[in-house]
Amino acid sequence: MAAELEYESVLCVKPDVSVYRIPPRASNRGYRASDWKLDQPDWTGRLRITSKGKIAYIKLEDKVSGELFAQAPVEQYPGIAVETVTDSSRYFVIRIQDGTGRSAFIGIGFTDRGDAFDFNVSLQDHFKWVKQETEISKESQEMDNRPKLDLGFKEGQTIKLSIGNITAKKGGASKPRASGTGGLSLLPPPPGGKVTIPPPSSSVAISNHVTPPPIPKSNHGGNDSDILLDLDSPAPVSTSAPAPVSTSNDLWGDFSTASSSVPNQAPQPSNWVQF
Amino acid sequence: PPALDIFGDLFESTPE
C-alpha cells in the first residue's frame, strides 16, 4: 500500500511533557539529563506518538489548541531519532525535523515514571510489529520467486482414464432390485468359500447388465471388485435355480441349508454360487 | 513549526 494512502494510528498520548534545550552530546558517552536545567523546561505541552505505515511520529502539541509544536519521525527504535539518557529512565533525547531537511536534538522529560515507561513501550511495540511485518513480506516474496508447479493441462491436451470395467455398470444403479434378497445382498461373500461356476442359463440372465465377474482360481483369488459387483447382481428369480451347493465338504454349507428353510428367501442360495 | 522560535538555532542539516 502506498504510504500516502495509509491510515495514521495513535500509539500513545501523554498530556504533560517537558522539553529542554540540551548541550551537544559528548562524543565519548551518551546524554546525561543531569546536565540539563531540569527545573526550567523551555516548553511544556502534550506528546502523542502516531504511526503511519512503518514510521512512528513523536508529536509535541500545544496542550490547549493541539497545534503542532514539533515532530520527530522515527524509523527505528532504539535509533538515532530517540535515545534514552544514561542517568534516568524519565528523560529521552529526540531528533525533531523542521520539514525542510534540517533537524535538532532536544530533551524531553516526563514527571511520571509510568508515563516514560508507556512512551518507551509504545515505541518498542510498534517496531516489534514492523519487524514481524518485514519478515512476513520477505517470506511471501521468497514464495513468489519460486518456480511455480504447473499441473494444468496444456492447450488441447487430453488424458485417457482407464478405470477397470466401470463402463459396464453404467445405468445399473437405477435397475430395480429383485425382491426377496432383502438386506442380505449387501453382505460380501465369505472369503475363500467353495466356488461353483454358474450354469449357462444364469449368466445369460445377467449379461444384459454386467460382465460376469472373474472366477477366483483359489482361496486367495478373490478381490474387492468381486465384492462390489455383488451389489448389483440380480437374484436370478426367473431362471432355473442351479443345483444346491454340496454341503458335505463345504465349510459354509450350513448357510444355504438354513436359508432355504425360509420361504421368501428361497432364491438366496443361487446368489452365493455365482462366486 | 513553533519549535523554530525556541530551538531554531539548534537546527542543522540532517546528516544522511
Short mmCIF file of C-alpha atoms in Angstrom, two decimals:
data_model
loop_
_atom_site.label_atom_id
_atom_site.label_comp_id
_atom_site.label_asym_id
_atom_site.label_seq_id
_atom_site.Cartn_x
_atom_site.Cartn_y
_atom_site.Cartn_z
CA MET A 1 0.00 0.00 0.00
CA ALA A 2 1.34 3.43 -0.86
CA ALA A 3 2.40 5.44 2.18
CA GLU A 4 0.09 8.37 1.44
CA LEU A 5 -2.96 6.10 1.50
CA GLU A 6 -2.18 4.58 4.88
CA TYR A 7 -4.08 5.45 8.00
CA GLU A 8 -2.41 7.21 10.87
CA SER A 9 -2.99 5.48 14.18
CA VAL A 10 -2.33 6.83 17.65
CA LEU A 11 0.00 4.71 19.76
CA CYS A 12 0.31 6.83 22.88
CA VAL A 13 -0.90 10.15 24.33
CA LYS A 14 0.76 11.89 27.29
CA PRO A 15 -0.79 15.20 28.31
CA ASP A 16 2.20 16.54 30.20
CA VAL A 17 5.73 16.56 28.87
CA SER A 18 8.63 18.98 29.37
CA VAL A 19 11.05 19.94 26.60
CA TYR A 20 14.63 21.12 27.12
CA ARG A 21 17.41 22.70 25.12
CA ILE A 22 20.32 20.39 25.62
CA PRO A 23 24.05 20.80 25.26
CA PRO A 24 25.69 18.91 22.42
CA ARG A 25 26.40 15.31 23.15
CA ALA A 26 29.90 14.45 24.25
CA SER A 27 31.22 12.09 21.62
CA ASN A 28 32.57 9.52 24.07
CA ARG A 29 29.37 8.98 26.08
CA GLY A 30 25.59 9.28 25.91
CA TYR A 31 23.34 12.12 27.01
CA ARG A 32 23.00 12.86 30.73
CA ALA A 33 19.82 14.54 31.98
CA SER A 34 21.74 15.91 34.96
CA ASP A 35 23.46 18.28 32.50
CA TRP A 36 20.10 19.88 31.65
CA LYS A 37 18.26 22.63 33.51
CA LEU A 38 15.58 20.21 34.63
CA ASP A 39 13.69 22.75 36.72
CA GLN A 40 13.47 25.21 33.80
CA PRO A 41 11.88 23.46 30.81
CA ASP A 42 11.93 25.54 27.61
CA TRP A 43 8.45 24.34 26.61
CA THR A 44 5.71 22.16 28.07
CA GLY A 45 2.84 20.56 26.25
CA ARG A 46 1.22 17.34 25.10
CA LEU A 47 3.03 14.43 23.50
CA ARG A 48 1.44 11.98 21.07
CA ILE A 49 3.02 9.05 19.25
CA THR A 50 1.33 8.16 15.99
CA SER A 51 2.26 5.70 13.29
CA LYS A 52 1.73 5.74 9.56
CA GLY A 53 2.91 2.57 7.92
CA LYS A 54 6.23 1.60 9.41
CA ILE A 55 7.23 5.08 10.59
CA ALA A 56 6.32 6.36 14.04
CA TYR A 57 5.96 10.09 14.72
CA ILE A 58 6.57 11.72 18.09
CA LYS A 59 4.44 14.85 18.01
CA LEU A 60 4.72 17.69 20.50
CA GLU A 61 1.48 19.69 20.52
CA ASP A 62 0.02 22.67 22.33
CA LYS A 63 -1.91 21.49 25.38
CA VAL A 64 -4.95 23.62 24.59
CA SER A 65 -5.13 24.14 20.83
CA GLY A 66 -3.38 20.92 19.77
CA GLU A 67 -1.24 22.94 17.35
CA LEU A 68 1.87 21.05 16.31
CA PHE A 69 4.97 22.41 18.02
CA ALA A 70 7.48 19.95 16.59
CA GLN A 71 7.62 16.37 15.41
CA ALA A 72 10.22 13.64 15.25
CA PRO A 73 9.82 10.90 12.64
CA VAL A 74 11.18 7.60 13.97
CA GLU A 75 12.24 4.89 11.54
CA GLN A 76 13.79 2.55 14.08
CA TYR A 77 13.95 2.21 17.84
CA PRO A 78 16.33 2.25 19.51
CA GLY A 79 17.98 4.51 16.97
CA ILE A 80 19.27 7.98 16.35
CA ALA A 81 15.80 9.59 16.39
CA VAL A 82 15.07 8.55 20.00
CA GLU A 83 17.69 7.87 22.63
CA THR A 84 17.43 7.27 26.34
CA VAL A 85 19.67 9.21 28.69
CA THR A 86 22.29 7.35 30.68
CA ASP A 87 21.29 8.55 34.12
CA SER A 88 17.46 8.41 34.27
CA SER A 89 14.51 6.48 32.89
CA ARG A 90 12.30 9.60 32.72
CA TYR A 91 14.23 11.54 30.07
CA PHE A 92 14.86 10.98 26.38
CA VAL A 93 16.57 12.82 23.55
CA ILE A 94 14.59 13.07 20.32
CA ARG A 95 15.55 14.43 16.92
CA ILE A 96 12.87 16.82 15.67
CA GLN A 97 12.63 17.77 11.99
CA ASP A 98 11.60 21.10 10.52
CA GLY A 99 10.27 19.56 7.31
CA THR A 100 12.99 21.06 5.11
CA GLY A 101 15.71 18.52 5.81
CA ARG A 102 17.02 20.19 8.96
CA SER A 103 16.86 18.62 12.41
CA ALA A 104 17.65 19.38 16.03
CA PHE A 105 18.19 17.27 19.13
CA ILE A 106 16.08 18.24 22.13
CA GLY A 107 15.45 16.67 25.51
CA ILE A 108 12.02 15.56 26.72
CA GLY A 109 11.06 14.52 30.22
CA PHE A 110 8.04 13.03 31.99
CA THR A 111 7.25 13.91 35.59
CA ASP A 112 5.67 10.48 35.99
CA ARG A 113 7.94 7.46 35.62
CA GLY A 114 4.96 5.42 34.37
CA ASP A 115 4.44 7.87 31.50
CA ALA A 116 8.06 7.43 30.48
CA PHE A 117 7.58 3.66 30.62
CA ASP A 118 4.47 3.87 28.39
CA PHE A 119 6.33 6.07 25.91
CA ASN A 120 9.15 3.54 25.72
CA VAL A 121 6.86 0.51 25.39
CA SER A 122 4.70 2.15 22.71
CA LEU A 123 7.73 2.64 20.50
CA GLN A 124 9.08 -0.85 21.23
CA ASP A 125 5.74 -2.46 20.38
CA HIS A 126 5.44 -0.56 17.14
CA PHE A 127 8.87 -1.61 15.93
CA LYS A 128 8.31 -5.18 17.05
CA TRP A 129 5.30 -5.15 14.74
CA VAL A 130 7.38 -3.57 11.95
CA LYS A 131 9.95 -6.34 12.29
CA GLN A 132 7.27 -9.03 12.04
CA GLU A 133 5.68 -7.35 9.01
CA THR A 134 9.05 -7.14 7.30
CA GLU A 135 9.75 -10.83 7.89
CA ILE A 136 6.30 -11.86 6.67
CA SER A 137 6.55 -9.84 3.48
CA LYS A 138 10.07 -11.16 2.89
CA GLU A 139 8.83 -14.73 3.24
CA SER A 140 5.91 -14.19 0.90
CA GLN A 141 8.24 -12.58 -1.63
CA GLU A 142 10.50 -15.62 -1.47
CA MET A 143 7.47 -17.81 -2.08
CA ASP A 144 6.53 -15.72 -5.13
CA ASN A 145 10.02 -16.06 -6.58
CA ARG A 146 9.98 -19.83 -6.54
CA PRO A 147 9.15 -21.53 -9.84
CA LYS A 148 5.53 -22.50 -9.77
CA LEU A 149 4.48 -26.10 -10.31
CA ASP A 150 2.05 -26.01 -13.23
CA LEU A 151 -0.16 -29.08 -13.12
CA GLY A 152 -2.75 -27.69 -15.53
CA PHE A 153 -3.44 -29.15 -18.95
CA LYS A 154 -1.71 -27.54 -21.89
CA GLU A 155 -3.86 -26.17 -24.69
CA GLY A 156 -5.71 -29.08 -26.28
CA GLN A 157 -4.03 -31.68 -24.08
CA THR A 158 -6.21 -34.64 -23.16
CA ILE A 159 -5.71 -37.66 -20.98
CA LYS A 160 -7.31 -41.08 -21.08
CA LEU A 161 -8.52 -42.71 -17.90
CA SER A 162 -8.95 -46.47 -17.70
CA ILE A 163 -10.90 -47.49 -14.63
CA GLY A 164 -11.49 -51.25 -14.72
CA ASN A 165 -14.81 -52.26 -16.26
CA ILE A 166 -16.78 -49.43 -14.70
CA THR A 167 -18.41 -48.57 -18.02
CA ALA A 168 -20.16 -51.91 -18.00
CA LYS A 169 -22.03 -50.85 -14.87
CA LYS A 170 -23.30 -47.58 -16.33
CA GLY A 171 -27.01 -47.23 -15.68
CA GLY A 172 -27.08 -50.23 -13.40
CA ALA A 173 -27.85 -48.18 -10.33
CA SER A 174 -31.41 -47.44 -11.40
CA LYS A 175 -32.16 -51.08 -12.15
CA PRO A 176 -34.87 -52.41 -9.84
CA ARG A 177 -33.67 -54.97 -7.37
CA ALA A 178 -35.08 -58.42 -7.38
CA SER A 179 -37.42 -58.76 -4.44
CA GLY A 180 -36.66 -61.31 -1.81
CA THR A 181 -32.95 -60.63 -1.47
CA GLY A 182 -33.54 -58.09 1.30
CA GLY A 183 -30.53 -56.54 3.04
CA LEU A 184 -28.58 -59.75 2.70
CA SER A 185 -27.44 -58.87 -0.81
CA LEU A 186 -25.20 -56.15 0.71
CA LEU A 187 -23.11 -58.70 2.55
CA PRO A 188 -19.88 -59.72 0.81
CA PRO A 189 -19.38 -63.39 0.10
CA PRO A 190 -17.34 -65.29 2.69
CA PRO A 191 -13.68 -65.33 1.73
CA GLY A 192 -12.37 -68.46 0.08
CA GLY A 193 -15.67 -70.32 0.02
CA LYS A 194 -16.31 -73.12 -2.40
CA VAL A 195 -16.86 -71.80 -5.91
CA THR A 196 -19.37 -73.14 -8.36
CA ILE A 197 -19.41 -71.95 -11.95
CA PRO A 198 -22.86 -70.54 -12.73
CA PRO A 199 -24.84 -72.58 -15.22
CA PRO A 200 -25.26 -71.03 -18.69
CA SER A 201 -28.88 -70.03 -18.10
CA SER A 202 -27.87 -67.85 -15.15
CA SER A 203 -25.11 -66.00 -16.97
CA VAL A 204 -27.44 -65.26 -19.87
CA ALA A 205 -29.84 -63.58 -17.47
CA ILE A 206 -27.27 -61.12 -16.16
CA SER A 207 -25.33 -60.48 -19.35
CA ASN A 208 -27.58 -57.53 -20.15
CA HIS A 209 -26.38 -55.68 -17.09
CA VAL A 210 -22.89 -56.60 -16.05
CA THR A 211 -19.97 -58.57 -17.27
CA PRO A 212 -19.82 -61.72 -15.17
CA PRO A 213 -17.12 -61.33 -12.55
CA PRO A 214 -13.93 -63.32 -12.93
CA ILE A 215 -13.97 -66.63 -11.13
CA PRO A 216 -11.37 -66.80 -8.36
CA LYS A 217 -8.86 -69.57 -9.02
CA SER A 218 -8.04 -70.31 -5.41
CA ASN A 219 -8.71 -69.20 -1.86
CA HIS A 220 -6.57 -66.14 -2.49
CA GLY A 221 -8.06 -65.36 -5.85
CA GLY A 222 -10.93 -63.14 -4.67
CA ASN A 223 -10.61 -59.38 -4.92
CA ASP A 224 -12.56 -56.29 -3.99
CA SER A 225 -14.22 -55.87 -7.35
CA ASP A 226 -15.98 -59.18 -6.81
CA ILE A 227 -17.45 -57.87 -3.61
CA LEU A 228 -18.58 -54.63 -5.21
CA LEU A 229 -20.19 -56.39 -8.12
CA ASP A 230 -22.30 -58.34 -5.69
CA LEU A 231 -24.29 -55.19 -5.00
CA ASP A 232 -25.90 -55.09 -8.42
CA SER A 233 -26.04 -58.68 -9.46
CA PRO A 234 -29.69 -59.65 -9.67
CA ALA A 235 -31.02 -62.68 -7.95
CA PRO A 236 -31.93 -64.93 -10.87
CA VAL A 237 -35.53 -65.29 -9.77
CA SER A 238 -36.82 -66.02 -13.25
CA THR A 239 -34.19 -68.58 -14.13
CA SER A 240 -33.97 -72.13 -13.01
CA ALA A 241 -32.04 -72.34 -9.77
CA PRO A 242 -28.77 -74.22 -10.08
CA ALA A 243 -28.15 -77.34 -8.10
CA PRO A 244 -27.57 -76.58 -4.40
CA VAL A 245 -24.01 -76.48 -3.28
CA SER A 246 -22.78 -79.72 -1.90
CA THR A 247 -22.60 -79.43 1.86
CA SER A 248 -20.56 -82.50 2.58
CA ASN A 249 -17.16 -80.77 2.46
CA ASP A 250 -18.21 -77.10 2.28
CA LEU A 251 -17.41 -75.01 5.34
CA TRP A 252 -20.31 -72.64 4.54
CA GLY A 253 -22.83 -75.26 3.54
CA ASP A 254 -24.93 -74.61 6.64
CA PHE A 255 -25.94 -71.21 5.35
CA SER A 256 -27.59 -72.49 2.22
CA THR A 257 -29.35 -75.16 4.18
CA ALA A 258 -30.63 -72.72 6.75
CA SER A 259 -31.77 -70.02 4.34
CA SER A 260 -33.62 -72.47 2.14
CA SER A 261 -35.96 -73.17 5.04
CA VAL A 262 -37.24 -69.56 4.90
CA PRO A 263 -39.83 -69.40 2.12
CA ASN A 264 -39.29 -65.87 0.81
CA GLN A 265 -35.52 -66.27 0.72
CA ALA A 266 -35.53 -69.33 -1.45
CA PRO A 267 -33.55 -67.71 -4.29
CA GLN A 268 -30.77 -66.73 -1.90
CA PRO A 269 -28.56 -69.82 -2.36
CA SER A 270 -28.32 -69.16 -6.06
CA ASN A 271 -26.94 -65.72 -5.29
CA TRP A 272 -23.99 -67.16 -3.42
CA VAL A 273 -22.96 -69.67 -6.02
CA GLN A 274 -22.02 -67.00 -8.54
CA PHE A 275 -18.83 -66.55 -6.53
CA PRO B 1 6.67 24.96 13.26
CA PRO B 2 6.73 26.98 16.51
CA ALA B 3 9.69 24.94 17.76
CA LEU B 4 11.84 27.02 15.45
CA ASP B 5 11.08 30.09 17.57
CA ILE B 6 12.64 28.46 20.61
CA PHE B 7 15.08 25.95 19.17
CA GLY B 8 15.76 27.48 15.77
CA ASP B 9 19.45 27.89 16.43
CA LEU B 10 19.75 24.18 17.21
CA PHE B 11 18.61 23.02 13.79
CA GLU B 12 21.23 21.69 11.44
CA SER B 13 21.13 19.86 8.17
CA THR B 14 20.23 16.25 8.90
CA PRO B 15 23.20 14.01 8.15
CA GLU B 16 22.33 11.21 5.75
#
